[in-house]
Amino acid sequence: MSDESVDATDAHLRGIIDEYMGAFEPDPEETVGLRERILQIVREDAALAPATKLTTERGNPFRISTAEVRGIIREAVDTVPGIRARSVTATPTGDPEGSAVDIDLTVTMSAGTAFVSAAEDVRRRVAGALTAHLGIPAHRIDVTVEDVFVDEEAADD
């Protein structure tokens, strides 16, 4: 975040806080440092990478870096022989929101790989990884082949 955007954000938040404080007459002792604490929390939140909001099976919301979620999924996909992960999108879903996740991913596939069985293997491994790492089930996992490659090691056999 640039200094200019921090200053603009601080000014905007100060205005919101001042408006709130004008409508609410708190005890002056209770407000010491309140504004700075709120700004600190917002700055810390803004400094975090984009996050995916999920919900545990007990209904407790939590946030995890979107890059971490994508990494878990990519790692699971890359364990399937002849398949390599490309793009990954994880969308929180379920009731309550975030108690499950919809996955859209693109992959590259080795020439000669049977797509239908490989896609089912991808779905099983991704679903297992999401449950094992996040405790969140996959609601839907869509797999699209974006490209086909020649596996040099398989071609040499």
Coordinates of N, CA and C in Angstrom, one line a residue:
M1 N 0.8 -1.2 0.0 CA 0.0 0.0 0.0 C 0.9 1.2 0.0
S2 N 0.6 2.2 -0.9 CA 1.4 3.4 -0.9 C 1.0 4.3 0.2
D3 N 1.9 5.3 0.5 CA 1.7 6.2 1.6 C 0.4 7.1 1.3
E4 N 0.2 7.4 0.0 CA -0.9 8.2 -0.4 C -2.2 7.4 -0.1
S5 N -2.3 6.1 -0.5 CA -3.5 5.4 -0.3 C -3.7 5.1 1.2
V6 N -2.7 5.0 2.0 CA -2.8 4.8 3.5 C -3.4 6.1 4.0
D7 N -2.9 7.3 3.6 CA -3.4 8.6 4.1 C -4.8 8.8 3.7
A8 N -5.2 8.4 2.5 CA -6.6 8.5 2.0 C -7.5 7.6 2.8
T9 N -7.0 6.4 3.0 CA -7.8 5.4 3.8 C -8.0 5.9 5.2
D10 N -6.9 6.4 5.8 CA -6.9 6.9 7.2 C -7.9 8.1 7.3
A11 N -7.9 9.0 6.3 CA -8.8 10.2 6.3 C -10.2 9.7 6.2
H12 N -10.5 8.8 5.3 CA -11.8 8.3 5.1 C -12.3 7.6 6.4
L13 N -11.5 6.8 7.0 CA -11.9 6.1 8.2 C -12.1 7.0 9.4
R14 N -11.2 8.0 9.5 CA -11.3 9.0 10.5 C -12.7 9.7 10.4
G15 N -13.1 10.0 9.2 CA -14.4 10.6 8.9 C -15.6 9.7 9.4
I16 N -15.5 8.4 9.1 CA -16.5 7.5 9.5 C -16.5 7.4 11.1
I17 N -15.3 7.3 11.6 CA -15.3 7.2 13.1 C -15.8 8.4 13.8
D18 N -15.4 9.6 13.2 CA -15.9 10.9 13.8 C -17.4 11.0 13.7
E19 N -18.0 10.5 12.5 CA -19.5 10.5 12.4 C -20.1 9.6 13.4
Y20 N -19.5 8.4 13.6 CA -20.0 7.5 14.6 C -19.9 8.1 16.0
M21 N -18.8 8.7 16.3 CA -18.6 9.3 17.6 C -19.5 10.5 17.9
G22 N -19.9 11.2 16.8 CA -20.8 12.3 16.9 C -22.2 11.9 17.3
A23 N -22.6 10.7 16.8 CA -23.9 10.2 17.1 C -24.0 9.4 18.4
F24 N -22.8 9.1 18.9 CA -22.7 8.3 20.1 C -21.9 9.1 21.1
E25 N -22.4 9.3 22.3 CA -21.6 10.0 23.3 C -20.9 9.1 24.3
P26 N -19.8 8.6 24.0 CA -19.1 7.6 24.8 C -18.4 8.4 26.0
D27 N -18.0 7.6 27.0 CA -17.2 8.1 28.1 C -15.9 8.4 27.5
P28 N -15.3 9.7 27.7 CA -14.0 10.0 27.1 C -12.9 9.0 27.5
E29 N -13.0 8.5 28.7 CA -11.9 7.5 29.1 C -12.0 6.2 28.2
E30 N -13.2 5.9 27.7 CA -13.3 4.7 26.9 C -12.8 4.9 25.5
T31 N -12.7 6.2 25.1 CA -12.3 6.4 23.7 C -10.9 6.7 23.5
V32 N -10.1 6.7 24.6 CA -8.7 6.9 24.4 C -8.1 5.8 23.6
G33 N -7.5 6.2 22.5 CA -6.8 5.3 21.6 C -7.8 4.4 20.7
L34 N -9.1 4.6 20.8 CA -10.0 3.8 20.0 C -9.8 4.1 18.5
R35 N -9.7 5.3 18.1 CA -9.5 5.6 16.7 C -8.3 5.0 16.2
E36 N -7.2 5.1 16.9 CA -5.9 4.5 16.4 C -6.0 3.0 16.4
R37 N -6.6 2.4 17.3 CA -6.8 1.0 17.3 C -7.6 0.5 16.1
I38 N -8.7 1.2 15.8 CA -9.5 0.8 14.7 C -8.7 1.0 13.4
L39 N -7.9 2.1 13.3 CA -7.1 2.3 12.1 C -6.0 1.2 12.0
Q40 N -5.5 0.8 13.1 CA -4.4 -0.2 13.1 C -5.0 -1.5 12.6
I41 N -6.2 -1.9 13.1 CA -6.9 -3.1 12.6 C -7.1 -3.1 11.1
V42 N -7.6 -2.0 10.6 CA -7.9 -1.9 9.2 C -6.7 -1.9 8.4
R43 N -5.6 -1.3 8.8 CA -4.3 -1.3 8.1 C -3.8 -2.8 8.0
E44 N -3.8 -3.4 9.2 CA -3.4 -4.8 9.2 C -4.2 -5.7 8.3
D45 N -5.5 -5.5 8.2 CA -6.4 -6.3 7.4 C -6.1 -6.0 5.9
A46 N -5.8 -4.7 5.6 CA -5.5 -4.3 4.2 C -4.2 -4.8 3.7
A47 N -3.3 -5.0 4.7 CA -1.9 -5.5 4.3 C -1.9 -7.0 4.0
L48 N -3.0 -7.7 4.5 CA -3.0 -9.2 4.2 C -3.3 -9.4 2.7
A49 N -2.9 -10.5 2.2 CA -3.2 -10.9 0.9 C -4.7 -11.2 0.8
P50 N -5.2 -11.3 -0.5 CA -6.6 -11.6 -0.6 C -6.9 -12.9 0.2
A51 N -8.1 -12.9 0.8 CA -8.4 -14.1 1.6 C -9.7 -14.7 1.2
T52 N -9.9 -16.0 1.5 CA -11.1 -16.7 1.2 C -11.8 -16.9 2.6
K53 N -13.0 -16.5 2.6 CA -13.8 -16.7 3.9 C -14.5 -18.0 3.9
L54 N -14.2 -18.8 4.9 CA -14.8 -20.1 5.0 C -15.5 -20.3 6.4
T55 N -16.2 -21.3 6.6 CA -16.9 -21.6 7.9 C -16.6 -23.0 8.3
T56 N -16.2 -23.2 9.6 CA -16.0 -24.6 10.1 C -17.3 -25.3 10.1
E57 N -17.3 -26.6 10.3 CA -18.5 -27.4 10.4 C -19.3 -27.0 11.7
R58 N -18.7 -26.4 12.6 CA -19.4 -25.9 13.8 C -20.0 -24.5 13.6
G59 N -19.8 -23.9 12.4 CA -20.3 -22.6 12.1 C -19.4 -21.4 12.4
N60 N -18.1 -21.7 12.8 CA -17.2 -20.6 13.1 C -16.5 -20.1 11.8
P61 N -16.7 -18.8 11.5 CA -16.0 -18.3 10.3 C -14.5 -18.1 10.5
F62 N -13.8 -18.3 9.4 CA -12.4 -18.1 9.4 C -11.9 -17.6 8.0
R63 N -10.7 -17.0 8.0 CA -10.2 -16.6 6.7 C -8.9 -17.3 6.5
I64 N -8.6 -17.6 5.2 CA -7.3 -18.2 4.8 C -6.9 -17.5 3.5
S65 N -5.6 -17.3 3.4 CA -5.1 -16.7 2.2 C -5.6 -17.5 1.0
T66 N -6.1 -16.8 0.0 CA -6.6 -17.4 -1.2 C -5.4 -18.1 -1.9
A67 N -4.2 -17.6 -1.9 CA -3.1 -18.3 -2.4 C -2.8 -19.6 -1.8
E68 N -3.1 -19.7 -0.5 CA -2.9 -21.0 0.3 C -3.9 -22.0 -0.2
V69 N -5.1 -21.6 -0.3 CA -6.2 -22.5 -0.8 C -5.8 -23.0 -2.2
R70 N -5.4 -22.1 -3.1 CA -5.0 -22.5 -4.4 C -3.9 -23.5 -4.4
G71 N -2.9 -23.2 -3.5 CA -1.7 -24.1 -3.4 C -2.1 -25.5 -2.9
I72 N -3.0 -25.6 -2.0 CA -3.5 -26.9 -1.5 C -4.1 -27.7 -2.7
I73 N -4.9 -27.0 -3.5 CA -5.6 -27.6 -4.6 C -4.6 -28.0 -5.7
R74 N -3.7 -27.1 -6.1 CA -2.7 -27.4 -7.1 C -1.9 -28.6 -6.7
E75 N -1.4 -28.6 -5.4 CA -0.6 -29.7 -5.0 C -1.4 -31.1 -5.1
A76 N -2.7 -31.1 -4.8 CA -3.5 -32.3 -5.0 C -3.6 -32.7 -6.4
V77 N -3.8 -31.7 -7.3 CA -4.0 -32.0 -8.7 C -2.7 -32.5 -9.3
D78 N -1.6 -32.0 -8.9 CA -0.3 -32.4 -9.5 C 0.2 -33.8 -9.1
T79 N -0.6 -34.4 -8.1 CA -0.2 -35.8 -7.7 C -0.9 -36.8 -8.7
V80 N -1.8 -36.3 -9.5 CA -2.4 -37.2 -10.5 C -1.5 -37.4 -11.7
P81 N -1.1 -38.6 -12.0 CA -0.2 -38.9 -13.1 C -0.8 -38.3 -14.4
G82 N 0.0 -37.6 -15.2 CA -0.4 -37.0 -16.5 C -1.2 -35.8 -16.4
I83 N -1.4 -35.2 -15.2 CA -2.2 -34.0 -15.1 C -1.4 -32.9 -14.3
R84 N -1.5 -31.7 -14.8 CA -0.8 -30.6 -14.1 C -1.8 -29.4 -14.0
A85 N -1.9 -28.9 -12.8 CA -2.8 -27.8 -12.5 C -2.4 -26.5 -13.2
R86 N -3.3 -25.7 -13.7 CA -3.1 -24.4 -14.2 C -3.8 -23.4 -13.4
S87 N -5.0 -22.9 -13.8 CA -5.7 -21.9 -13.0 C -6.6 -22.6 -12.0
V88 N -6.8 -22.0 -10.8 CA -7.7 -22.5 -9.8 C -8.5 -21.4 -9.2
T89 N -9.8 -21.6 -9.2 CA -10.7 -20.7 -8.5 C -11.5 -21.4 -7.5
A90 N -11.5 -20.9 -6.2 CA -12.3 -21.5 -5.2 C -13.3 -20.5 -4.7
T91 N -14.6 -20.9 -4.8 CA -15.7 -20.0 -4.4 C -16.4 -20.6 -3.2
P92 N -16.4 -19.8 -2.1 CA -17.2 -20.3 -0.9 C -18.6 -20.5 -1.2
T93 N -19.2 -21.6 -0.7 CA -20.6 -21.9 -1.0 C -21.2 -22.6 0.3
G94 N -22.4 -23.1 0.2 CA -22.9 -23.9 1.3 C -23.8 -23.0 2.2
D95 N -24.4 -23.7 3.1 CA -25.2 -23.0 4.1 C -24.8 -23.5 5.5
P96 N -24.2 -22.7 6.3 CA -23.9 -21.3 6.1 C -22.8 -21.1 5.0
E97 N -22.8 -19.9 4.5 CA -21.9 -19.5 3.4 C -20.5 -19.8 3.9
G98 N -19.7 -20.5 3.0 CA -18.3 -20.8 3.3 C -18.2 -22.2 4.0
S99 N -19.3 -22.9 4.2 CA -19.2 -24.2 4.8 C -18.8 -25.3 3.8
A100 N -18.7 -24.9 2.5 CA -18.3 -25.8 1.4 C -17.6 -24.9 0.4
V101 N -17.1 -25.5 -0.6 CA -16.4 -24.7 -1.6 C -16.6 -25.3 -3.0
D102 N -16.9 -24.4 -4.0 CA -17.0 -24.8 -5.4 C -15.6 -24.6 -6.0
I103 N -15.1 -25.5 -6.8 CA -13.8 -25.4 -7.4 C -13.9 -25.4 -8.9
D104 N -13.3 -24.5 -9.6 CA -13.2 -24.4 -11.0 C -11.7 -24.4 -11.3
L105 N -11.2 -25.5 -12.0 CA -9.8 -25.5 -12.3 C -9.5 -25.9 -13.7
T106 N -8.5 -25.4 -14.3 CA -8.0 -25.8 -15.6 C -6.7 -26.6 -15.4
V107 N -6.5 -27.5 -16.3 CA -5.3 -28.4 -16.2 C -4.7 -28.6 -17.6
T108 N -3.5 -29.0 -17.6 CA -2.9 -29.5 -18.8 C -2.8 -31.1 -18.6
M109 N -2.9 -31.8 -19.7 CA -3.0 -33.2 -19.7 C -1.9 -33.8 -20.6
S110 N -1.3 -34.8 -20.1 CA -0.3 -35.6 -21.0 C -1.1 -36.3 -22.1
A111 N -0.5 -36.2 -23.3 CA -1.1 -37.0 -24.4 C -1.1 -38.5 -24.0
G112 N -2.3 -39.1 -24.3 CA -2.4 -40.5 -23.9 C -3.1 -40.7 -22.6
T113 N -3.3 -39.7 -21.8 CA -4.0 -39.8 -20.5 C -5.5 -39.9 -20.7
A114 N -6.1 -40.9 -20.1 CA -7.5 -41.0 -20.2 C -8.2 -40.0 -19.3
F115 N -8.8 -39.0 -20.0 CA -9.3 -37.8 -19.2 C -10.4 -38.2 -18.2
V116 N -11.4 -39.0 -18.5 CA -12.5 -39.2 -17.6 C -12.0 -39.8 -16.3
S117 N -11.1 -40.8 -16.4 CA -10.6 -41.4 -15.1 C -9.7 -40.5 -14.4
A118 N -8.9 -39.7 -15.2 CA -8.0 -38.8 -14.5 C -8.7 -37.6 -13.8
A119 N -9.8 -37.2 -14.5 CA -10.6 -36.1 -13.9 C -11.3 -36.6 -12.6
E120 N -11.7 -37.9 -12.6 CA -12.3 -38.4 -11.3 C -11.3 -38.5 -10.2
D121 N -10.0 -38.9 -10.6 CA -8.9 -38.9 -9.7 C -8.6 -37.5 -9.1
V122 N -8.6 -36.5 -10.0 CA -8.4 -35.1 -9.6 C -9.5 -34.7 -8.6
R123 N -10.7 -35.0 -8.9 CA -11.8 -34.7 -8.0 C -11.7 -35.3 -6.6
R124 N -11.3 -36.6 -6.6 CA -11.1 -37.3 -5.3 C -10.0 -36.7 -4.5
R125 N -8.9 -36.4 -5.2 CA -7.7 -35.9 -4.5 C -7.9 -34.5 -4.0
V126 N -8.6 -33.6 -4.8 CA -8.8 -32.3 -4.4 C -9.8 -32.3 -3.2
A127 N -10.9 -33.1 -3.3 CA -11.8 -33.1 -2.2 C -11.2 -33.6 -0.9
G128 N -10.3 -34.6 -1.1 CA -9.6 -35.1 0.1 C -8.6 -34.1 0.7
A129 N -8.0 -33.4 -0.1 CA -7.0 -32.3 0.4 C -7.8 -31.2 1.1
L130 N -8.9 -30.8 0.5 CA -9.7 -29.7 1.1 C -10.2 -30.1 2.5
T131 N -10.6 -31.4 2.6 CA -11.1 -31.9 3.9 C -10.0 -32.0 4.9
A132 N -8.9 -32.6 4.4 CA -7.7 -32.8 5.3 C -7.1 -31.5 5.8
H133 N -6.9 -30.5 4.9 CA -6.2 -29.3 5.2 C -7.1 -28.2 5.8
L134 N -8.3 -28.2 5.4 CA -9.2 -27.1 5.8 C -10.5 -27.5 6.5
G135 N -10.8 -28.8 6.5 CA -12.0 -29.3 7.1 C -13.2 -28.8 6.4
I136 N -13.1 -28.5 5.1 CA -14.2 -28.0 4.3 C -14.4 -28.9 3.1
P137 N -15.7 -29.4 2.9 CA -15.9 -30.3 1.8 C -16.0 -29.5 0.5
A138 N -15.7 -30.2 -0.6 CA -15.9 -29.6 -1.9 C -17.4 -29.9 -2.3
H139 N -18.1 -28.8 -2.7 CA -19.5 -29.0 -3.2 C -19.5 -29.4 -4.7
R140 N -18.6 -28.8 -5.4 CA -18.5 -29.0 -6.9 C -17.1 -28.8 -7.3
I141 N -16.6 -29.7 -8.2 CA -15.2 -29.6 -8.7 C -15.3 -29.7 -10.2
D142 N -15.1 -28.6 -10.9 CA -15.2 -28.7 -12.4 C -13.7 -28.6 -12.9
V143 N -13.4 -29.6 -13.8 CA -12.1 -29.7 -14.4 C -12.2 -29.5 -15.9
T144 N -11.4 -28.5 -16.4 CA -11.4 -28.2 -17.8 C -9.9 -28.4 -18.3
V145 N -9.8 -29.2 -19.4 CA -8.4 -29.4 -20.0 C -8.2 -28.1 -20.8
E146 N -7.1 -27.5 -20.5 CA -6.7 -26.3 -21.3 C -5.7 -26.5 -22.4
D147 N -4.9 -27.6 -22.2 CA -3.8 -27.9 -23.1 C -3.4 -29.3 -22.9
V148 N -2.8 -29.9 -24.0 CA -2.2 -31.2 -23.9 C -0.7 -31.1 -24.2
F149 N 0.0 -31.9 -23.4 CA 1.5 -31.9 -23.6 C 2.0 -33.3 -23.8
V150 N 3.2 -33.4 -24.4 CA 3.9 -34.7 -24.6 C 4.8 -34.9 -23.4
D151 N 4.6 -36.0 -22.7 CA 5.4 -36.3 -21.5 C 6.7 -37.0 -22.0
E152 N 7.8 -36.3 -22.0 CA 9.1 -36.7 -22.5 C 9.5 -38.0 -21.9
E153 N 9.3 -38.2 -20.5 CA 9.7 -39.4 -19.8 C 8.9 -40.6 -20.3
A154 N 7.6 -40.4 -20.5 CA 6.8 -41.5 -21.0 C 7.1 -41.9 -22.5
A155 N 7.5 -40.8 -23.3 CA 7.8 -41.1 -24.7 C 9.1 -41.8 -24.8
D156 N 10.0 -41.7 -23.8 CA 11.3 -42.4 -23.9 C 11.2 -43.9 -23.5
D157 N 10.1 -44.3 -22.9 CA 9.9 -45.7 -22.4 C 9.6 -46.6 -23.5

